[in-house]
C-alpha positions as a Python dict, from the first residue, in 0.01 Angstrom:
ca = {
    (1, 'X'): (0, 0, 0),
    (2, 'X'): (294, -160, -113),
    (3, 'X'): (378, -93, -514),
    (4, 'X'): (480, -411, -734),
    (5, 'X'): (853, -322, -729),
    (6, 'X'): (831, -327, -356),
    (7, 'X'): (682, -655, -341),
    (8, 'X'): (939, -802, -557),
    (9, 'X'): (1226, -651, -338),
    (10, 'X'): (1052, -774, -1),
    (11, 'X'): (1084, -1147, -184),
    (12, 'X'): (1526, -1036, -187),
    (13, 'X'): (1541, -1155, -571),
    (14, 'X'): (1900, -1198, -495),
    (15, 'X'): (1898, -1467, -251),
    (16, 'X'): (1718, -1664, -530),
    (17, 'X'): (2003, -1815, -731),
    (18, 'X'): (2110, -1982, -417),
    (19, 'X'): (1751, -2203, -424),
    (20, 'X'): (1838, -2261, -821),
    (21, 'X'): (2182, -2407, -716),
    (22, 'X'): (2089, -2749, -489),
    (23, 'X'): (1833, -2842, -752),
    (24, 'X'): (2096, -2770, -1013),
    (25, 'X'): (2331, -3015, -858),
    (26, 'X'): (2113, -3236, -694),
    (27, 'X'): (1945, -3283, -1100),
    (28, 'X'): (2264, -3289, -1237),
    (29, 'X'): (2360, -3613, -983),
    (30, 'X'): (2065, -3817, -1086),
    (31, 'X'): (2126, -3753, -1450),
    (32, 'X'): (2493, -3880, -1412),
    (33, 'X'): (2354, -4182, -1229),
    (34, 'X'): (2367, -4523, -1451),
    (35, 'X'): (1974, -4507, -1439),
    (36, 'X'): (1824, -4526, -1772),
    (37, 'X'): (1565, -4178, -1758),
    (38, 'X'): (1390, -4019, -2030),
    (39, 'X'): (1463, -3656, -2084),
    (40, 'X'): (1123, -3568, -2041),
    (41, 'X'): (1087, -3705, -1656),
    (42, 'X'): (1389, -3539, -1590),
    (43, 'X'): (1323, -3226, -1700),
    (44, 'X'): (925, -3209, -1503),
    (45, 'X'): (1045, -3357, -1201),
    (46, 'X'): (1345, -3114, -1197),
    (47, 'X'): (1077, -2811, -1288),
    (48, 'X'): (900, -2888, -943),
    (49, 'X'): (1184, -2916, -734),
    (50, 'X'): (1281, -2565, -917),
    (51, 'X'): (935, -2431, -766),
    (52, 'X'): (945, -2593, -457),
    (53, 'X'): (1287, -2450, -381),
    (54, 'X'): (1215, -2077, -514),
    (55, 'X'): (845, -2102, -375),
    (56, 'X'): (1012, -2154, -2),
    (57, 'X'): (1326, -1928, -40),
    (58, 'X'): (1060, -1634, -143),
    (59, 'X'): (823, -1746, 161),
    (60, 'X'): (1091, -1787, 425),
    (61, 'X'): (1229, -1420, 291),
    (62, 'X'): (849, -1267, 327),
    (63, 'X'): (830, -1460, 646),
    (64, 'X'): (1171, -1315, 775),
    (65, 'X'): (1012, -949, 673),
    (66, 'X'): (724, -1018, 907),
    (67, 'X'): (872, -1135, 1180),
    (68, 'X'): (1153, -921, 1246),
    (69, 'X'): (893, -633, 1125),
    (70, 'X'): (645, -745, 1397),
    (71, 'X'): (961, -779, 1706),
    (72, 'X'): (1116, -402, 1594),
    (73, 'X'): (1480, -606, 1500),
    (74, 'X'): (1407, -431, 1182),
    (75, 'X'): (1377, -81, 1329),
    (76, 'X'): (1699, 22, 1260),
    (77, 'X'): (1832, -150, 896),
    (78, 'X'): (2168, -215, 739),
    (79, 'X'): (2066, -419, 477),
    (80, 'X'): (1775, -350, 190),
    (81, 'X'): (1455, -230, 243),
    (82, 'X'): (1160, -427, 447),
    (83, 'X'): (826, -432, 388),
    (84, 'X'): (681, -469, 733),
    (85, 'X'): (954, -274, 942),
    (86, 'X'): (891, 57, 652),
    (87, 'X'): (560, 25, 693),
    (88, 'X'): (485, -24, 295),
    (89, 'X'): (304, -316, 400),
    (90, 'X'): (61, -426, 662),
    (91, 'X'): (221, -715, 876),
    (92, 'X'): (-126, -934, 761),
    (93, 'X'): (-42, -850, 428),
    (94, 'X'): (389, -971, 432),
    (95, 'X'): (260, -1336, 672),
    (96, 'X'): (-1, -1368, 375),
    (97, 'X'): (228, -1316, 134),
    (98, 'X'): (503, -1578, 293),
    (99, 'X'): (215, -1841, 354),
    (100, 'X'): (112, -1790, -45),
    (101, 'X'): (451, -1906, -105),
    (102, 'X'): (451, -2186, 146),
    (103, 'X'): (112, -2331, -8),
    (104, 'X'): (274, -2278, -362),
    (105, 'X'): (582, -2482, -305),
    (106, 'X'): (360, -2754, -63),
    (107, 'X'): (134, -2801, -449),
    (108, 'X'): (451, -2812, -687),
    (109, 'X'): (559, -3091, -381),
    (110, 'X'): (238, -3257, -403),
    (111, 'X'): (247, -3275, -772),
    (112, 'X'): (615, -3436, -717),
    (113, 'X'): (486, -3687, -467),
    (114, 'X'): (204, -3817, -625),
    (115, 'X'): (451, -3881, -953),
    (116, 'X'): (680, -4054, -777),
    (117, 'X'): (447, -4256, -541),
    (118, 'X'): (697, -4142, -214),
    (119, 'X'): (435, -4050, 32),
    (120, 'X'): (682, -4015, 291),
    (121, 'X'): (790, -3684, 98),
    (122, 'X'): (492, -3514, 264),
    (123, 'X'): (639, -3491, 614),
    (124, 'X'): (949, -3443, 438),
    (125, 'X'): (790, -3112, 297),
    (126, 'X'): (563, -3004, 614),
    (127, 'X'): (905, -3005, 787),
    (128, 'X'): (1068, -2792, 515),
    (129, 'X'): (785, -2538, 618),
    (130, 'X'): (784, -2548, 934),
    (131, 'X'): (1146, -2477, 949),
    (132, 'X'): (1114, -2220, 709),
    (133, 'X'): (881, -2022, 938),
    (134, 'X'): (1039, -2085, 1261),
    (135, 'X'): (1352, -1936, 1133),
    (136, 'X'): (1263, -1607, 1298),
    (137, 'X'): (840, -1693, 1367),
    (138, 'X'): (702, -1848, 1622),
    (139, 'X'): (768, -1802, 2006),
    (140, 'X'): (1177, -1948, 2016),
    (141, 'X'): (1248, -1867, 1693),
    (142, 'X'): (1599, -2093, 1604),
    (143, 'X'): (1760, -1807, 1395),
    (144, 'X'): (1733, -1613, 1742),
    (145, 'X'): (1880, -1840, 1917),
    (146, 'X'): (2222, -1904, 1646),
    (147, 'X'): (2090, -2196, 1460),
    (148, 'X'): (2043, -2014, 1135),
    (149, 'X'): (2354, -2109, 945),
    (150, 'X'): (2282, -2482, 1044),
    (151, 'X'): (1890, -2509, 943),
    (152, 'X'): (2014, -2326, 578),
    (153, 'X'): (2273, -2609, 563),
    (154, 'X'): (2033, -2855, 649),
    (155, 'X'): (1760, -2780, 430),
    (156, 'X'): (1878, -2552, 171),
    (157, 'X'): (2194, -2783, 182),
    (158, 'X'): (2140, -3170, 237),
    (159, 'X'): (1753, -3147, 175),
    (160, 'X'): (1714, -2967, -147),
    (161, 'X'): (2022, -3142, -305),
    (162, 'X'): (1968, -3492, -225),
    (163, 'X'): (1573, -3451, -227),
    (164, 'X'): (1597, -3369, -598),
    (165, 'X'): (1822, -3635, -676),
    (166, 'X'): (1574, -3900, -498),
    (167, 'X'): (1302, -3744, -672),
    (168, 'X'): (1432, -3737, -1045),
    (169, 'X'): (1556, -4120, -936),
    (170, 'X'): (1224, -4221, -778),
    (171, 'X'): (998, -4061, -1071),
    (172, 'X'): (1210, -4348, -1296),
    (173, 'X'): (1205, -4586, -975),
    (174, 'X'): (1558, -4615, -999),
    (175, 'X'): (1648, -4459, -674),
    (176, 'X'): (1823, -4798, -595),
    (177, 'X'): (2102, -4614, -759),
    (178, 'X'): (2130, -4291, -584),
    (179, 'X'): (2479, -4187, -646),
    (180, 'X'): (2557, -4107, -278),
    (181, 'X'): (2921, -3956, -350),
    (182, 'X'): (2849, -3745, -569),
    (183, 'X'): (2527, -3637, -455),
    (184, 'X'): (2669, -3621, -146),
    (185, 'X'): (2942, -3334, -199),
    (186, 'X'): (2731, -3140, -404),
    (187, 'X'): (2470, -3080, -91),
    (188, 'X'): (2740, -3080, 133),
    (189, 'X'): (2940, -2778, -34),
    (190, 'X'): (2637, -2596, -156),
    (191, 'X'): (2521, -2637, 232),
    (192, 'X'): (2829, -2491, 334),
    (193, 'X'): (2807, -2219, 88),
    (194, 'X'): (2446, -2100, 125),
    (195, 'X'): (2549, -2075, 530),
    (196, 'X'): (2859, -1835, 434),
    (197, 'X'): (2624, -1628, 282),
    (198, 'X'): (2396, -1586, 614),
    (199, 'X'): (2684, -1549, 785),
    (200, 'X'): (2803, -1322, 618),
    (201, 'X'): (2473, -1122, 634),
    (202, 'X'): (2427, -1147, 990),
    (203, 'X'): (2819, -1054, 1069),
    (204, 'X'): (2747, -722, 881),
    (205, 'X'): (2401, -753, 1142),
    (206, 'X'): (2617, -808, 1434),
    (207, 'X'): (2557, -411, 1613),
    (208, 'X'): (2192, -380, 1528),
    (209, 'X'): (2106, -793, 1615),
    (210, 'X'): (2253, -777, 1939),
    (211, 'X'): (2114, -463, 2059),
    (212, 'X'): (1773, -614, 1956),
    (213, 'X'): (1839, -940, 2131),
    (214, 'X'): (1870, -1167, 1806),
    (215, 'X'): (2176, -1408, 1925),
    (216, 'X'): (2267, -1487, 1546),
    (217, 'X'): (2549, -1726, 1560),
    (218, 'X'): (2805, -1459, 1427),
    (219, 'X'): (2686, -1247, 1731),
    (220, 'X'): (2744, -1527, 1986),
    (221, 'X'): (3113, -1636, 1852),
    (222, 'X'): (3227, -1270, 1811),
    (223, 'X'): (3313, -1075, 1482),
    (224, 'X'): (3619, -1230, 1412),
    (225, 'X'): (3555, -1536, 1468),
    (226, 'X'): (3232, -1538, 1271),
    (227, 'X'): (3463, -1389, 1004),
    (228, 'X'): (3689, -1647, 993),
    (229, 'X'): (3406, -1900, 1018),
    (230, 'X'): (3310, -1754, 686),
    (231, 'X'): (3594, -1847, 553),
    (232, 'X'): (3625, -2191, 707),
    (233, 'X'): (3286, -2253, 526),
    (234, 'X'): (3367, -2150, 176),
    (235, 'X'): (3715, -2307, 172),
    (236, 'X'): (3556, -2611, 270),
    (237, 'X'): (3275, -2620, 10),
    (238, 'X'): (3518, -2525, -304),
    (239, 'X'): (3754, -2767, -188),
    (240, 'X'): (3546, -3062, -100),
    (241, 'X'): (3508, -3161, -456),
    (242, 'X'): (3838, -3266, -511),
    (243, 'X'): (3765, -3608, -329),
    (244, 'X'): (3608, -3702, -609),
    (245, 'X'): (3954, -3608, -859),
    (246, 'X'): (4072, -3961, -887),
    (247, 'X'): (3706, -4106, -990),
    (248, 'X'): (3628, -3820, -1221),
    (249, 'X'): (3903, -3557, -1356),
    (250, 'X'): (3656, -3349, -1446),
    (251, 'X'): (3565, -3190, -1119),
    (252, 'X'): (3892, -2975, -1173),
    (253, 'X'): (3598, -2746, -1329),
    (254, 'X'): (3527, -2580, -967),
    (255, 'X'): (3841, -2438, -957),
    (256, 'X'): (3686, -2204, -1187),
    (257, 'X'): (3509, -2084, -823),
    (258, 'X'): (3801, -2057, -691),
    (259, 'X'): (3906, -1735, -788),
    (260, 'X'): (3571, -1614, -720),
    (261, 'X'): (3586, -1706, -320),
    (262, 'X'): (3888, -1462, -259),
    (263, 'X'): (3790, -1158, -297),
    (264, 'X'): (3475, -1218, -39),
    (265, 'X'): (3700, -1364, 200),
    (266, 'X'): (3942, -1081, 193),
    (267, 'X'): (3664, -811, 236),
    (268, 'X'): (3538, -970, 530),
    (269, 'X'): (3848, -1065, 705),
    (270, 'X'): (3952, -678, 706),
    (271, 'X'): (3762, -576, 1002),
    (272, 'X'): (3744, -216, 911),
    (273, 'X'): (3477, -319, 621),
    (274, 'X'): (3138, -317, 858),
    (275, 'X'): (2773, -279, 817),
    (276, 'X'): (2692, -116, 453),
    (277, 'X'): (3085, -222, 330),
    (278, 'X'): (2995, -599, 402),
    (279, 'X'): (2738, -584, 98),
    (280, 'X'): (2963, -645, -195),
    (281, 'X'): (3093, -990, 23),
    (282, 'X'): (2667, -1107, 5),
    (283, 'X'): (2668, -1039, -355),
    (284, 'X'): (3020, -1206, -436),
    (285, 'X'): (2924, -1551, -247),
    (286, 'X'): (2597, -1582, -425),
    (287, 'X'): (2801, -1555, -757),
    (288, 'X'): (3021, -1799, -625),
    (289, 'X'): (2744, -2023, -515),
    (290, 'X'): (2617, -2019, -896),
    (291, 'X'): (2913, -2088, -1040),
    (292, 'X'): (2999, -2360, -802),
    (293, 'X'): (2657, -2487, -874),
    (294, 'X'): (2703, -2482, -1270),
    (295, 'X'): (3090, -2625, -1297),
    (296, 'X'): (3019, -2878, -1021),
    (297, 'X'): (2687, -2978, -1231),
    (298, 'X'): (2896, -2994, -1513),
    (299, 'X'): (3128, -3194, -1405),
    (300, 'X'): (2922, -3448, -1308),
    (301, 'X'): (2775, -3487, -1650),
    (302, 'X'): (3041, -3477, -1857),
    (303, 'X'): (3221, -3720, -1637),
    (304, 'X'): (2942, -3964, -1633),
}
């Protein structure tokens, strides 16, 4: 039987902040819209986007922990701990577990629905979970087969950022004035960040993916290439912001994240850092994600 502190490292507490970050920004956008909305709405719709984002980030990371348990890709780890691969869980008990976490985020999304009178949300949501368990379940699972980094952009990108922002707007039914632009770049870079980060993982995967047949994108383009995609992905995200310079001076704030995407993108384009050494480069871009998140929320806000 699994203990508690297992548990709470089988849900990979630090992949969390980078579910915080699109409902950071996508909040943030809506706020800075000209929409008149009370404090209040804000705050409640942006609560259940919070849940709905964690809820599926923890339930795609138990579901990830089941499936790769249940195929043996796990057999032989790099990376932390997993419940279903050591054995300190039953594989019933780690799919329960990610489907506890699916229904949790599908109520907080129900809640945010029924607010905001967008029943179209609902198939907006039974997609999110869908995808979210066909990352590595089902029979062709897509993060097998090296759509990973674009599903995360996707949904953890586009969908989380702008879904918030239509949500906070809808719950005041002023979505007429969804600030596209700024909206827009937010998703866009956090997208682009949040798939840096599983590339990142899954170049420091590359040996132990490809001998288990998991055709990651990082293992089908080649370790340097998928290195230098890395870096493709985070220049682009940091830098994309500064379209906005001439409209609002105040987006000079993420260059505050600048300094933080160098030292990742060093360790990982020195080939000799593999496996175990690639570590520090996950931890680094999920700083940089937050602080992205925050100075490119900020911006918005203060510049509204």
């Amino acid at each position: 039987m699994a203990t508690l502190s297992e548990w709470s490292a089988g849900a990979r507490p630090r992949t969390l902040p980078m579910a915080v970050c699109p409902v950071l920004i996508g909040a943030a956008a809506a706020f800075a819209s000209p929409a008149e909305l009370r404090l209040a709405l804000l705050l409640g719709i942006t609560a259940l986007a919070l849940v709905v984002s964690l809820a599926l980030q923890v339930g795609v990371n138990y579901a990830n922990d089941y499936s790769d348990g249940v195929r043996g890709t796990d057999d032989v780890r790099v990376g932390p701990m997993r419940l279903t691969a050591s054995g300190a869980a039953r594989p019933g008990q780690v799919k329960a577990a990610a489907f506890l976490s699916f229904g949790i985020a599908g109520i907080a999304g129900l809640v945010i629905v029924l607010v905001t009178a967008q029943w179209w949300m609902l198939a907006v949501g039974a997609v999110c979970v869908l995808a979210a368990w066909w990352y590595t379940g089902g029979s062709k699972p897509y993060g097998y087969l090296g759509l990973g980094e674009v599903m995360v952009f996707i949904f953890f990108g586009l969908v989380a950022t702008l879904g918030t922002t239509y949500a906070v707007l809808a719950a005041a039914e002023a979505q007429d004035g969804f600030p596209w632009v700024a909206a827009s770049i937010g998703a866009v870079s956090h997208g682009l960040i949040a798939s840096a980060l599983l590339m990142a993982n899954n170049v420091r995967d590359i040996p132990t993916d490809r001998e288990s047949g998991k055709m990651t994108l990082a293992v089908r383009l080649g370790d340097t290439k998928a290195r230098w995609a890395y870096v493709v992905m985070v220049a682009a995200a940091v830098l994309l912001p500064l379209w906005m310079l001439m409209d609002n001076p105040w987006v000079v704030f993420v260059a505050l994240s600048w300094a933080l995407a160098v030292p990742p993108a060093q360790r990982i384009l020195n080939q000799q850092h593999t496996g175990p050494a690639l570590i520090p480069v996950l931890q680094q871009t999920g700083s940089l994600g937050l602080v992205f998140a925050i100075t490119y929320s900020l911006a918005l806000l203060i510049g509204a």
